[in-house]
Short mmCIF file of C-alpha atoms and ligand atoms in Angstrom, two decimals:
data_model
loop_
_atom_site.label_atom_id
_atom_site.label_comp_id
_atom_site.label_asym_id
_atom_site.label_seq_id
_atom_site.Cartn_x
_atom_site.Cartn_y
_atom_site.Cartn_z
CA UNK A 9 5.49 1.98 18.27
CA UNK A 10 5.40 -0.34 15.05
CA UNK A 11 4.21 0.71 11.64
CA UNK A 12 1.52 -1.87 12.20
CA UNK A 13 0.62 -0.73 15.74
CA UNK A 14 -0.34 3.24 14.39
CA UNK A 15 -2.19 1.38 11.40
CA UNK A 16 -4.19 -0.70 14.37
CA UNK A 17 -4.78 2.66 16.51
CA UNK A 18 -5.92 4.84 13.49
CA UNK A 19 -8.31 2.09 12.00
CA UNK A 20 -9.69 1.85 15.24
CA UNK A 21 -10.00 5.79 15.44
CA UNK A 22 -11.98 5.45 12.64
CA UNK A 23 -14.48 3.07 13.50
CA UNK A 24 -16.24 6.62 15.40
CA UNK A 25 -16.85 7.76 12.13
CA UNK A 26 -19.00 4.51 11.09
CA UNK A 27 -23.19 5.30 10.89
CA UNK A 28 -24.96 3.23 12.53
CA UNK A 29 -27.76 1.06 10.74
CA UNK A 30 -26.23 2.79 7.41
CA UNK A 31 -23.92 1.20 4.51
CA UNK A 32 -20.28 1.76 5.19
CA UNK A 33 -17.96 2.19 2.03
CA UNK A 34 -14.71 0.30 2.57
CA UNK A 35 -11.53 0.79 0.68
CA UNK A 36 -8.55 -1.37 0.41
CA UNK A 37 -4.79 -2.61 1.71
CA UNK A 38 -3.19 -3.18 5.00
CA UNK A 39 -4.62 -0.05 7.25
CA UNK A 40 -8.12 -0.84 6.26
CA UNK A 41 -7.84 -4.50 6.79
CA UNK A 42 -7.21 -3.22 10.33
CA UNK A 43 -10.59 -1.36 9.81
CA UNK A 44 -12.24 -4.03 8.51
CA UNK A 45 -11.57 -6.32 11.23
CA UNK A 46 -12.43 -3.37 13.81
CA UNK A 47 -15.27 -2.97 11.86
CA UNK A 48 -16.45 -6.78 12.50
CA UNK A 49 -17.04 -6.39 16.28
CA UNK A 50 -19.61 -3.75 15.66
CA UNK A 51 -21.12 -5.42 12.41
CA UNK A 52 -24.88 -6.12 14.16
CA UNK A 53 -25.15 -2.27 14.24
CA UNK A 54 -24.36 -1.43 10.64
CA UNK A 55 -26.52 -2.69 7.62
CA UNK A 56 -23.23 -3.58 5.85
CA UNK A 57 -20.35 -2.38 3.27
CA UNK A 58 -19.37 -1.84 0.13
CA UNK A 59 -15.82 -2.81 -1.23
CA UNK A 60 -13.61 -1.01 -3.25
CA UNK A 61 -11.54 -4.32 -3.86
CA UNK A 62 -12.25 -8.21 -4.46
CA UNK A 63 -9.51 -8.68 -1.53
CA UNK A 64 -11.42 -6.42 0.57
CA UNK A 65 -14.83 -7.76 0.30
CA UNK A 66 -13.58 -10.80 0.70
CA UNK A 67 -12.23 -10.46 4.45
CA UNK A 68 -15.56 -8.26 5.09
CA UNK A 69 -17.60 -11.76 3.95
CA UNK A 70 -15.14 -13.53 5.89
CA UNK A 71 -15.82 -11.73 9.10
CA UNK A 72 -19.82 -11.74 8.05
CA UNK A 73 -20.29 -8.31 7.01
CA UNK A 74 -22.82 -8.18 4.21
CA UNK A 75 -21.01 -6.75 0.89
CA UNK A 76 -23.74 -4.72 -1.02
CA UNK A 77 -23.13 -3.69 -5.01
CA UNK A 78 -22.62 -0.40 -5.32
CA UNK A 79 -25.39 0.14 -7.64
CA UNK A 80 -28.06 -1.34 -4.87
CA UNK A 81 -27.34 1.20 -2.55
CA UNK A 82 -28.75 4.38 -2.47
CA UNK A 83 -26.60 6.30 0.41
CA UNK A 84 -23.44 6.19 1.40
CA UNK A 85 -22.76 8.09 4.22
CA UNK A 86 -19.11 7.20 4.52
CA UNK A 87 -15.94 5.88 3.10
CA UNK A 88 -13.56 4.79 5.06
CA UNK A 89 -9.69 4.22 3.34
CA UNK A 90 -5.96 4.50 3.47
CA UNK A 91 -3.51 6.47 1.23
CA UNK A 92 0.05 6.29 0.05
CA UNK A 93 0.85 9.72 0.18
CA UNK A 94 -1.15 12.94 1.89
CA UNK A 95 -0.67 16.48 2.20
CA UNK A 96 -2.40 18.56 4.71
CA UNK A 97 -4.64 20.22 2.21
CA UNK A 98 -5.79 16.32 1.91
CA UNK A 99 -5.14 15.78 -1.24
CA UNK A 100 -3.66 12.03 -1.69
CA UNK A 101 -2.14 9.57 -3.65
CA UNK A 102 -4.12 6.33 -3.46
CA UNK A 103 -3.60 2.99 -5.96
CA UNK A 104 -0.69 1.19 -4.24
CA UNK A 105 -2.53 -1.99 -4.07
CA UNK A 106 -4.22 -1.38 -7.61
CA UNK A 107 -7.82 -0.37 -6.33
CA UNK A 108 -7.19 3.23 -7.42
CA UNK A 109 -10.09 3.20 -9.63
CA UNK A 110 -13.03 1.42 -7.49
CA UNK A 111 -11.56 3.22 -4.95
CA UNK A 112 -12.21 6.86 -6.61
CA UNK A 113 -15.67 5.81 -7.63
CA UNK A 114 -16.37 4.68 -4.05
CA UNK A 115 -15.15 8.13 -2.73
CA UNK A 116 -16.89 10.06 -5.49
CA UNK A 117 -20.47 8.17 -4.08
CA UNK A 118 -19.82 8.78 -0.50
CA UNK A 119 -21.00 11.65 1.68
CA UNK A 120 -17.87 11.70 3.58
CA UNK A 121 -14.49 10.12 2.72
CA UNK A 122 -12.24 9.69 5.91
CA UNK A 123 -8.62 8.78 5.32
CA UNK A 124 -6.68 6.95 7.22
CA UNK A 125 -3.13 6.75 7.50
CA UNK A 126 0.22 6.56 9.75
CA UNK A 127 2.02 9.75 10.07
CA UNK A 128 4.53 8.25 7.38
CA UNK A 129 2.49 9.23 4.46
CA UNK A 130 2.25 12.83 5.23
CA UNK A 131 4.06 14.69 2.63
CA UNK A 132 4.62 18.32 1.88
CA UNK A 133 4.27 17.74 -1.44
CA UNK A 134 2.86 14.56 -3.61
CA UNK A 135 5.04 12.87 -5.62
CA UNK A 136 7.87 10.56 -4.16
CA UNK A 137 5.43 7.44 -3.98
CA UNK A 138 5.01 6.68 -7.87
CA UNK A 139 1.80 7.79 -8.84
CA UNK A 140 -0.18 4.99 -10.12
CA UNK A 141 -2.15 5.12 -13.60
CA UNK A 142 -5.01 2.61 -14.41
CA UNK A 143 -4.76 1.82 -18.25
CA UNK A 144 -6.49 -0.16 -20.91
CA UNK A 145 -4.51 -2.75 -22.30
CA UNK A 146 -4.33 -1.71 -25.60
CA UNK A 147 -3.20 1.69 -24.71
CA UNK A 148 0.06 0.54 -22.65
CA UNK A 149 2.38 2.06 -25.16
CA UNK A 150 0.11 5.05 -25.93
CA UNK A 151 -0.25 6.24 -22.45
CA UNK A 152 3.31 5.71 -21.58
CA UNK A 153 4.43 7.89 -24.14
CA UNK A 154 1.92 10.80 -23.10
CA UNK A 155 2.93 10.64 -19.40
CA UNK A 156 6.63 10.96 -20.34
CA UNK A 157 5.68 14.20 -22.41
CA UNK A 158 4.23 15.15 -18.92
CA UNK A 159 7.64 14.52 -17.44
CA UNK A 160 7.21 11.10 -15.65
CA UNK A 161 8.86 8.06 -15.87
CA UNK A 162 6.70 5.42 -16.43
CA UNK A 163 6.68 1.88 -15.43
CA UNK A 164 4.39 -0.57 -16.01
CA UNK A 165 3.38 -2.66 -13.04
CA UNK A 166 4.53 -6.31 -13.68
CA UNK A 167 2.50 -9.17 -13.54
CA UNK A 168 -0.11 -7.25 -12.00
CA UNK A 169 -3.67 -7.05 -13.56
CA UNK A 170 -6.68 -4.85 -11.80
CA UNK A 171 -9.83 -6.27 -10.62
CA UNK A 172 -11.19 -4.43 -13.69
CA UNK A 173 -8.67 -6.36 -15.95
CA UNK A 174 -6.41 -3.57 -16.62
CA UNK A 175 -2.85 -2.40 -16.34
CA UNK A 176 -1.48 -0.16 -13.89
CA UNK A 177 1.52 2.05 -14.84
CA UNK A 178 3.26 3.74 -11.91
CA UNK A 179 4.69 7.38 -12.38
CA UNK A 180 8.24 7.69 -11.01
CA UNK A 181 10.08 11.37 -11.03
CA UNK A 182 7.09 13.46 -10.69
CA UNK A 183 6.92 16.42 -8.08
CA UNK A 184 2.92 17.71 -8.22
CA UNK A 185 2.72 21.16 -7.63
CA UNK A 186 -0.79 21.37 -8.73
CA UNK A 187 -2.41 18.12 -7.85
CA UNK A 188 -6.10 18.67 -9.34
CA UNK A 189 -4.74 20.22 -12.67
CA UNK A 190 -2.73 17.18 -13.22
CA UNK A 191 -5.21 14.89 -11.77
CA UNK A 192 -7.75 16.68 -14.59
CA UNK A 193 -4.60 16.16 -18.00
CA UNK A 194 -4.05 12.41 -16.81
CA UNK A 195 -8.09 11.67 -16.87
CA UNK A 196 -8.10 13.29 -20.33
CA UNK A 197 -5.14 10.39 -22.08
CA UNK A 198 -7.07 7.93 -24.09
CA UNK A 199 -6.69 4.87 -22.79
CA UNK A 200 -6.41 6.04 -18.41
CA UNK A 201 -9.42 4.91 -16.89
CA UNK A 202 -8.59 6.79 -13.66
CA UNK A 203 -5.28 8.01 -12.09
CA UNK A 204 -4.34 7.54 -8.45
CA UNK A 205 -4.45 11.41 -7.11
CA UNK A 206 -7.48 12.22 -5.81
CA UNK A 207 -7.71 16.08 -5.36
CA UNK A 208 -10.88 17.03 -7.23
CA UNK A 209 -12.19 14.77 -4.61
CA UNK A 210 -10.25 15.35 -1.69
CA UNK A 211 -10.49 13.52 1.68
CA UNK A 212 -12.86 15.16 4.12
CA UNK A 213 -11.13 14.03 7.02
CA UNK A 214 -7.35 12.71 7.31
CA UNK A 215 -7.06 10.65 10.56
CA UNK A 216 -2.82 10.47 11.32
CA UNK A 217 -1.24 7.56 13.58
CA UNK A 218 1.12 8.80 15.70
CA UNK A 219 3.20 7.79 18.32
CA UNK A 220 1.61 10.15 20.62
CA UNK A 221 -2.27 9.19 19.68
CA UNK A 222 -4.39 9.83 16.41
CA UNK A 223 -4.52 13.60 15.22
CA UNK A 224 -7.48 14.86 13.05
CA UNK A 225 -6.79 16.70 10.17
CA UNK A 226 -10.20 18.11 8.66
CA UNK A 227 -10.98 19.87 5.03
CA UNK A 228 -11.76 23.69 5.11
CA UNK A 229 -14.83 24.31 3.39
CA UNK A 230 -15.08 26.15 0.25
C1 5RP B 321 -5.04 0.51 -2.57
C2 5RP B 321 -4.89 1.67 -1.71
C3 5RP B 321 -4.28 1.74 -0.22
O1 5RP B 321 -4.99 2.91 0.44
C4 5RP B 321 -3.06 2.27 -0.67
O2 5RP B 321 -2.43 1.63 -0.99
C5 5RP B 321 -2.15 2.34 1.35
O3 5RP B 321 -2.16 0.82 1.63
P1 5RP B 321 -2.00 0.55 2.77
O4 5RP B 321 -3.04 1.06 3.94
O5 5RP B 321 -1.56 -1.05 3.14
O6 5RP B 321 -0.29 1.36 3.26
O7 5RP B 321 -4.88 2.59 -2.33
O8 5RP B 321 -5.34 0.79 -4.40
#
């Protein structure tokens, strides 16, 4: 099975988690694009969607799915999004597409976060995928110096601006043994808007596309 076929498989499975007559949170990326295409087939049974990126909003609208501003939505039972890396504890690295801040906001609001990935994203320890950090432009050099102190090799993402008009620094060379602690530490650097670790609000369910089918990992309570 190709990677795209696995993404399509897992995106189709995520449809089972969509709550009818409600607004659904939609992340971004190539796996989520397959999910949006599948969602279009049941668009008459949902109220609409909140999108975590301009690209996803455009794709939803192209399918005729109503896109709401997050501020106008009182309840968001489910959020569906992909990831760049995931652990069995359902800690994630996200932001490969640069939408990490909005993704984190929508995930924070959602009742349930369903993460959809192909099998290649499952890792024992996060950090092989460079950890994205969204940064206010004037703080670029300061944040870079602070990231180096934490053992990262920071690389500015070239010719890239987030939907919020900010920069992304990708942190190479990290082996992230305590994701919640590093997430908090990075958030405390002045000029950091958000970082791509989703550990303090991890996924609730991880759907993994494998050749044998979809494997479901659920976060244990507590
Ligand atoms: C974007 C993200 C995506 O969820 C992540 O990059 C995974 O993307 P893909 O499904 O294309 O592999 O965090 O900011």
